[in-house]
């Protein structure tokens, strides 16, 4: 059943059906009840795109990412919890989510325009930031999640990466470790770069040298942690602690240490980042920096809705706090 069928059954015009379904004022109670009775038990569903032409709003928020990162969004619990937080906040306000994974030759702005999204949340890293710039420059309300991207109506939600890195390094220093290595994420990762620079600064502040051989670039995976862990432990002067840019990397380092009969935490302390559930399942359990992932998603959703509701408001710039969670990998019970 379509809108014409509902109008015919109720004995009213199609525009009246549209007004009732979109909760417009100015329709008598008697007419409203006729339309609702015609709709009840039917298969009629209002067309959201037609509705958006009338109201100027689609009640859709686009979640945009680069398509080469799609797999990690599906499989990695970090992003699944962020998206859950976004969705929960949007559904509460009767908004829905459309997810877009676009390749470098696609136009992000074109997708946003075609689907008439009311706002956008940008997730993940963009190895080629130019693919999203037209969207950011368009004036569409946009929240960038933990990335350094600028635009006309662009707000930000980020985690305190610098604060987290300081906590991690200082924790190892307080445990008496002085040969602290770092395994970062990929070179194009914005948050990884912040953690790396803060690691260097915190060591220098403590009067310790920053050794090039103690700084390795990895991927956000256990396999990468194993490979880079073996590289560090094969050095003539191996580190006595490793701060890793992700828990998955840290879990791999612990495995590499086991394979080399290096005791954790006695000979090597390890700190990860994110506080994923795997921290409780590796042996020893993994000390990590906790990010409130679901909360960050909620904040991002609320921020973009505020920009939509108040077009003249200043775009948000939220920074969420992080927490050190000590566990067995640094000698804590």
Short mmCIF file of C-alpha atoms in Angstrom, two decimals:
data_model
loop_
_atom_site.label_atom_id
_atom_site.label_comp_id
_atom_site.label_asym_id
_atom_site.label_seq_id
_atom_site.Cartn_x
_atom_site.Cartn_y
_atom_site.Cartn_z
CA UNK A 1 0.00 0.00 0.00
CA UNK A 2 1.29 3.47 -0.92
CA UNK A 3 0.27 6.99 0.08
CA UNK A 4 -2.35 7.17 -2.70
CA UNK A 5 -4.02 4.01 -1.39
CA UNK A 6 -4.10 5.41 2.15
CA UNK A 7 -5.57 8.70 0.93
CA UNK A 8 -8.26 6.88 -1.10
CA UNK A 9 -9.18 4.63 1.84
CA UNK A 10 -9.39 7.56 4.27
CA UNK A 11 -11.19 9.84 1.80
CA UNK A 12 -8.57 12.59 2.07
CA UNK A 13 -5.80 14.07 -0.08
CA UNK A 14 -2.26 12.72 -0.25
CA UNK A 15 -0.98 15.95 1.31
CA UNK A 16 -3.26 15.39 4.30
CA UNK A 17 -1.88 11.87 4.76
CA UNK A 18 1.62 13.34 4.65
CA UNK A 19 0.74 15.96 7.27
CA UNK A 20 -0.68 13.35 9.63
CA UNK A 21 2.26 10.98 9.24
CA UNK A 22 4.73 13.80 9.80
CA UNK A 23 2.85 15.18 12.83
CA UNK A 24 1.99 18.56 11.32
CA UNK A 25 -0.47 20.79 13.15
CA UNK A 26 -3.64 22.06 11.51
CA UNK A 27 -5.31 18.68 10.85
CA UNK A 28 -8.57 18.02 12.71
CA UNK A 29 -8.70 15.14 15.16
CA UNK A 30 -11.45 13.47 13.11
CA UNK A 31 -9.35 13.57 9.93
CA UNK A 32 -6.27 12.39 11.81
CA UNK A 33 -8.13 9.36 13.14
CA UNK A 34 -9.43 8.50 9.63
CA UNK A 35 -5.87 8.49 8.28
CA UNK A 36 -4.49 6.47 11.18
CA UNK A 37 -7.31 3.94 10.81
CA UNK A 38 -6.49 3.58 7.11
CA UNK A 39 -2.81 3.06 7.88
CA UNK A 40 -3.44 0.58 10.72
CA UNK A 41 -3.02 -2.97 9.52
CA UNK A 42 -1.71 -1.82 6.13
CA UNK A 43 1.79 -2.18 4.73
CA UNK A 44 2.18 1.55 4.22
CA UNK A 45 5.56 2.99 5.23
CA UNK A 46 6.30 6.71 4.74
CA UNK A 47 9.09 7.37 2.24
CA UNK A 48 11.92 8.99 4.21
CA UNK A 49 13.33 10.72 1.14
CA UNK A 50 9.97 12.19 0.19
CA UNK A 51 9.53 13.24 3.81
CA UNK A 52 12.91 15.00 3.74
CA UNK A 53 11.79 17.10 0.77
CA UNK A 54 8.84 18.32 2.80
CA UNK A 55 10.46 18.81 6.20
CA UNK A 56 14.00 19.67 5.08
CA UNK A 57 15.27 16.89 7.34
CA UNK A 58 15.97 13.22 6.67
CA UNK A 59 16.75 12.22 10.27
CA UNK A 60 19.77 10.37 8.84
CA UNK A 61 23.36 10.71 10.03
CA UNK A 62 26.15 9.45 7.79
CA UNK A 63 29.09 7.56 9.29
CA UNK A 64 31.95 7.96 6.83
CA UNK A 65 35.19 6.01 6.60
CA UNK A 66 37.80 5.04 4.03
CA UNK A 67 36.94 1.66 2.52
CA UNK A 68 40.37 0.20 3.24
CA UNK A 69 39.50 0.48 6.93
CA UNK A 70 36.08 -1.20 6.66
CA UNK A 71 37.28 -4.61 7.89
CA UNK A 72 38.64 -3.19 11.14
CA UNK A 73 35.33 -1.41 11.77
CA UNK A 74 33.50 -4.72 11.45
CA UNK A 75 35.91 -6.88 13.44
CA UNK A 76 37.64 -4.58 15.95
CA UNK A 77 35.82 -4.16 19.27
CA UNK A 78 37.16 -0.60 19.64
CA UNK A 79 35.12 0.62 16.70
CA UNK A 80 32.13 -1.62 17.34
CA UNK A 81 31.73 -0.02 20.78
CA UNK A 82 32.16 3.50 19.38
CA UNK A 83 29.47 2.83 16.75
CA UNK A 84 27.17 1.32 19.41
CA UNK A 85 27.48 4.52 21.43
CA UNK A 86 26.71 6.62 18.36
CA UNK A 87 23.69 4.54 17.42
CA UNK A 88 22.22 4.48 20.93
CA UNK A 89 22.35 8.28 21.19
CA UNK A 90 20.90 8.80 17.69
CA UNK A 91 18.04 6.29 18.04
CA UNK A 92 17.03 8.00 21.28
CA UNK A 93 16.45 11.18 19.25
CA UNK A 94 14.73 9.29 16.39
CA UNK A 95 17.70 9.52 14.06
CA UNK A 96 19.10 6.66 12.00
CA UNK A 97 22.58 5.74 10.81
CA UNK A 98 23.88 5.24 7.27
CA UNK A 99 27.41 3.88 6.97
CA UNK A 100 29.55 4.84 3.99
CA UNK A 101 32.87 3.22 3.08
CA UNK A 102 34.21 5.07 0.06
CA UNK A 103 37.27 4.42 -2.08
CA UNK A 104 39.79 7.20 -2.87
CA UNK A 105 38.18 7.92 -6.25
CA UNK A 106 34.70 8.45 -4.79
CA UNK A 107 33.17 11.76 -3.74
CA UNK A 108 32.15 11.76 -0.07
CA UNK A 109 30.14 14.96 -0.55
CA UNK A 110 28.18 13.38 -3.39
CA UNK A 111 27.18 10.48 -1.14
CA UNK A 112 26.08 12.85 1.64
CA UNK A 113 24.04 14.92 -0.82
CA UNK A 114 22.40 11.98 -2.61
CA UNK A 115 21.23 10.43 0.64
CA UNK A 116 20.28 13.81 2.11
CA UNK A 117 21.99 13.14 5.44
CA UNK A 118 21.42 15.85 8.05
CA UNK A 119 24.93 15.49 9.46
CA UNK A 120 28.10 13.46 9.30
CA UNK A 121 30.46 11.72 11.72
CA UNK A 122 33.91 10.94 10.28
CA UNK A 123 35.45 7.77 11.72
CA UNK A 124 38.92 6.30 11.38
CA UNK A 125 42.09 7.44 9.69
CA UNK A 126 42.26 8.85 6.17
CA UNK A 127 45.59 8.01 4.54
CA UNK A 128 44.46 10.36 1.74
CA UNK A 129 42.63 13.24 3.51
CA UNK A 130 41.83 14.98 0.19
CA UNK A 131 39.02 12.46 -0.46
CA UNK A 132 36.95 13.96 2.37
CA UNK A 133 37.86 17.64 2.11
CA UNK A 134 34.99 18.63 -0.20
CA UNK A 135 32.54 17.24 2.35
CA UNK A 136 34.25 19.07 5.23
CA UNK A 137 34.23 22.33 3.24
CA UNK A 138 30.56 22.01 2.26
CA UNK A 139 29.06 23.30 5.50
CA UNK A 140 27.29 20.02 6.31
CA UNK A 141 27.35 19.62 10.13
CA UNK A 142 30.27 17.29 10.74
CA UNK A 143 31.99 15.73 13.73
CA UNK A 144 35.49 14.39 13.16
CA UNK A 145 36.36 11.56 15.48
CA UNK A 146 39.90 11.85 16.90
CA UNK A 147 41.43 13.20 13.69
CA UNK A 148 43.10 16.41 12.56
CA UNK A 149 40.74 17.45 9.77
CA UNK A 150 39.33 20.97 9.39
CA UNK A 151 36.19 22.26 7.70
CA UNK A 152 33.51 24.99 7.68
CA UNK A 153 31.10 23.34 10.15
CA UNK A 154 33.41 20.81 11.74
CA UNK A 155 33.55 19.82 15.40
CA UNK A 156 35.79 17.34 17.15
CA UNK A 157 35.60 14.49 19.63
CA UNK A 158 38.94 13.08 20.70
CA UNK A 159 40.60 11.05 23.41
CA UNK A 160 43.44 12.49 25.50
CA UNK A 161 46.22 10.64 23.65
CA UNK A 162 48.94 12.85 25.09
CA UNK A 163 47.67 12.33 28.64
CA UNK A 164 47.43 8.58 28.09
CA UNK A 165 51.00 8.34 26.78
CA UNK A 166 52.30 10.35 29.74
CA UNK A 167 50.49 7.98 32.15
CA UNK A 168 51.95 4.92 30.41
CA UNK A 169 55.57 6.13 30.36
CA UNK A 170 55.49 7.57 33.88
CA UNK A 171 54.04 4.32 35.19
CA UNK A 172 57.01 2.41 33.76
CA UNK A 173 59.43 5.00 35.15
CA UNK A 174 57.85 4.68 38.59
CA UNK A 175 58.40 0.93 38.36
CA UNK A 176 62.12 1.61 37.97
CA UNK A 177 62.38 1.00 34.22
CA UNK A 178 64.82 3.19 32.30
CA UNK A 179 65.16 1.43 28.94
CA UNK A 180 61.66 2.03 27.61
CA UNK A 181 60.89 1.24 23.97
CA UNK A 182 57.85 2.21 21.94
CA UNK A 183 55.99 0.43 19.14
CA UNK A 184 53.72 2.85 17.33
CA UNK A 185 50.87 2.26 14.93
CA UNK A 186 51.06 2.94 11.17
CA UNK A 187 52.79 6.16 10.13
CA UNK A 188 49.55 7.71 8.82
CA UNK A 189 47.73 7.17 12.13
CA UNK A 190 47.01 10.53 13.78
CA UNK A 191 46.51 9.23 17.32
CA UNK A 192 49.58 7.01 17.06
CA UNK A 193 51.70 10.02 16.10
CA UNK A 194 50.48 11.91 19.17
CA UNK A 195 51.37 8.99 21.45
CA UNK A 196 54.82 8.66 19.88
CA UNK A 197 55.71 12.33 20.29
CA UNK A 198 54.49 12.33 23.88
CA UNK A 199 56.56 9.20 24.61
CA UNK A 200 59.68 11.01 23.37
CA UNK A 201 58.89 14.17 25.33
CA UNK A 202 58.20 12.28 28.57
CA UNK A 203 61.47 10.35 28.35
CA UNK A 204 63.42 13.54 27.68
CA UNK A 205 61.65 15.25 30.58
CA UNK A 206 62.83 12.40 32.82
CA UNK A 207 66.42 12.89 31.63
CA UNK A 208 66.53 9.67 29.62
CA UNK A 209 67.85 9.35 26.06
CA UNK A 210 65.45 8.71 23.19
CA UNK A 211 67.12 5.83 21.31
CA UNK A 212 66.15 5.39 17.64
CA UNK A 213 66.52 1.60 17.90
CA UNK A 214 63.89 1.59 20.64
CA UNK A 215 61.24 3.16 18.37
CA UNK A 216 59.53 0.85 15.88
CA UNK A 217 56.52 1.32 13.63
CA UNK A 218 53.96 -1.47 13.64
CA UNK A 219 50.41 -2.27 12.61
CA UNK A 220 47.45 -2.59 14.95
CA UNK A 221 47.68 -6.39 15.15
CA UNK A 222 49.02 -9.18 17.34
CA UNK A 223 51.20 -10.47 14.49
CA UNK A 224 52.84 -7.06 14.19
CA UNK A 225 53.47 -7.02 17.94
CA UNK A 226 55.15 -10.42 17.76
CA UNK A 227 57.40 -9.35 14.88
CA UNK A 228 58.38 -6.01 16.41
CA UNK A 229 58.75 -7.60 19.85
CA UNK A 230 61.32 -10.05 18.45
CA UNK A 231 63.19 -7.14 16.85
CA UNK A 232 63.44 -5.29 20.15
CA UNK A 233 64.42 -8.35 22.17
CA UNK A 234 67.13 -9.29 19.68
CA UNK A 235 68.97 -6.00 20.23
CA UNK A 236 72.38 -6.19 21.89
CA UNK A 237 70.97 -3.89 24.58
CA UNK A 238 67.27 -4.85 24.71
CA UNK A 239 64.69 -2.69 26.51
CA UNK A 240 63.33 -3.50 29.95
CA UNK A 241 59.89 -2.08 29.10
CA UNK A 242 57.72 -1.46 26.04
CA UNK A 243 54.89 1.04 25.66
CA UNK A 244 52.69 -0.05 22.75
CA UNK A 245 50.25 2.12 20.80
CA UNK A 246 47.56 -0.59 20.97
CA UNK A 247 46.63 -3.59 23.09
CA UNK A 248 46.86 -5.91 20.10
CA UNK A 249 50.50 -4.89 19.58
CA UNK A 250 51.21 -5.33 23.30
CA UNK A 251 49.70 -8.83 23.31
CA UNK A 252 52.07 -9.73 20.47
CA UNK A 253 55.06 -8.38 22.42
CA UNK A 254 54.16 -10.59 25.39
CA UNK A 255 54.01 -13.59 23.05
CA UNK A 256 57.41 -12.71 21.57
CA UNK A 257 58.86 -12.49 25.09
CA UNK A 258 57.53 -15.96 25.90
CA UNK A 259 59.10 -17.36 22.74
CA UNK A 260 62.46 -15.92 23.83
CA UNK A 261 62.10 -17.04 27.45
CA UNK A 262 62.01 -13.42 28.60
CA UNK A 263 59.92 -13.11 31.75
CA UNK A 264 57.10 -10.56 31.88
CA UNK A 265 57.08 -8.43 34.03
CA UNK A 266 60.35 -9.38 35.77
CA UNK A 267 62.60 -8.78 32.75
CA UNK A 268 60.23 -6.88 30.49
CA UNK A 269 57.25 -4.73 31.40
CA UNK A 270 54.56 -4.07 28.78
CA UNK A 271 51.85 -1.40 28.58
CA UNK A 272 49.14 -1.34 25.90
CA UNK A 273 46.52 1.19 24.85
CA UNK A 274 42.69 0.99 24.58
CA UNK A 275 41.94 -1.49 27.43
CA UNK A 276 40.27 -4.04 25.18
CA UNK A 277 38.76 -7.21 26.70
CA UNK A 278 41.85 -9.19 25.58
CA UNK A 279 43.80 -7.43 28.38
CA UNK A 280 42.18 -9.82 30.87
CA UNK A 281 42.93 -12.93 28.80
CA UNK A 282 46.63 -12.63 27.98
CA UNK A 283 49.09 -14.04 30.50
CA UNK A 284 50.15 -12.05 32.38
CA UNK A 285 47.17 -9.71 32.19
CA UNK A 286 47.93 -6.51 30.32
CA UNK A 287 48.34 -3.05 31.83
CA UNK A 288 46.62 -0.59 29.50
CA UNK A 289 45.26 2.91 29.00
CA UNK A 290 41.48 2.80 29.04
CA UNK A 291 39.45 4.83 26.56
CA UNK A 292 35.70 5.14 27.16
CA UNK A 293 34.76 4.04 23.66
CA UNK A 294 30.97 3.87 23.95
CA UNK A 295 30.92 7.22 25.76
CA UNK A 296 33.01 8.81 23.00
CA UNK A 297 30.49 7.59 20.43
CA UNK A 298 27.63 9.04 22.47
CA UNK A 299 29.39 12.41 22.74
CA UNK A 300 30.02 12.47 18.97
CA UNK A 301 26.36 11.77 18.21
CA UNK A 302 25.10 14.39 20.64
CA UNK A 303 27.54 16.94 19.23
CA UNK A 304 26.39 16.52 15.63
CA UNK A 305 22.74 16.68 16.68
CA UNK A 306 23.43 19.94 18.54
CA UNK A 307 24.98 21.39 15.37
CA UNK A 308 21.91 20.37 13.36
CA UNK A 309 19.47 21.82 15.89
CA UNK A 310 21.44 25.06 16.29
CA UNK A 311 23.07 26.02 12.96
CA UNK A 312 24.66 29.13 14.44
CA UNK A 313 26.25 27.33 17.39
CA UNK A 314 30.01 26.96 17.72
CA UNK A 315 31.10 23.45 16.61
CA UNK A 316 32.01 21.19 19.53
CA UNK A 317 35.54 20.36 20.62
CA UNK A 318 35.29 17.55 23.18
CA UNK A 319 38.27 15.72 24.68
CA UNK A 320 37.47 12.65 26.77
CA UNK A 321 39.69 11.53 29.63
CA UNK A 322 41.66 8.28 29.82
CA UNK A 323 42.66 6.06 32.75
CA UNK A 324 45.65 3.84 33.51
CA UNK A 325 44.57 0.28 34.39
CA UNK A 326 47.53 -1.51 36.04
CA UNK A 327 47.71 -5.30 35.67
CA UNK A 328 50.16 -8.17 35.67
CA UNK A 329 52.34 -7.04 32.76
CA UNK A 330 53.76 -4.30 34.99
CA UNK A 331 53.81 -6.35 38.18
CA UNK A 332 50.36 -5.46 39.47
CA UNK A 333 47.92 -8.12 40.72
#
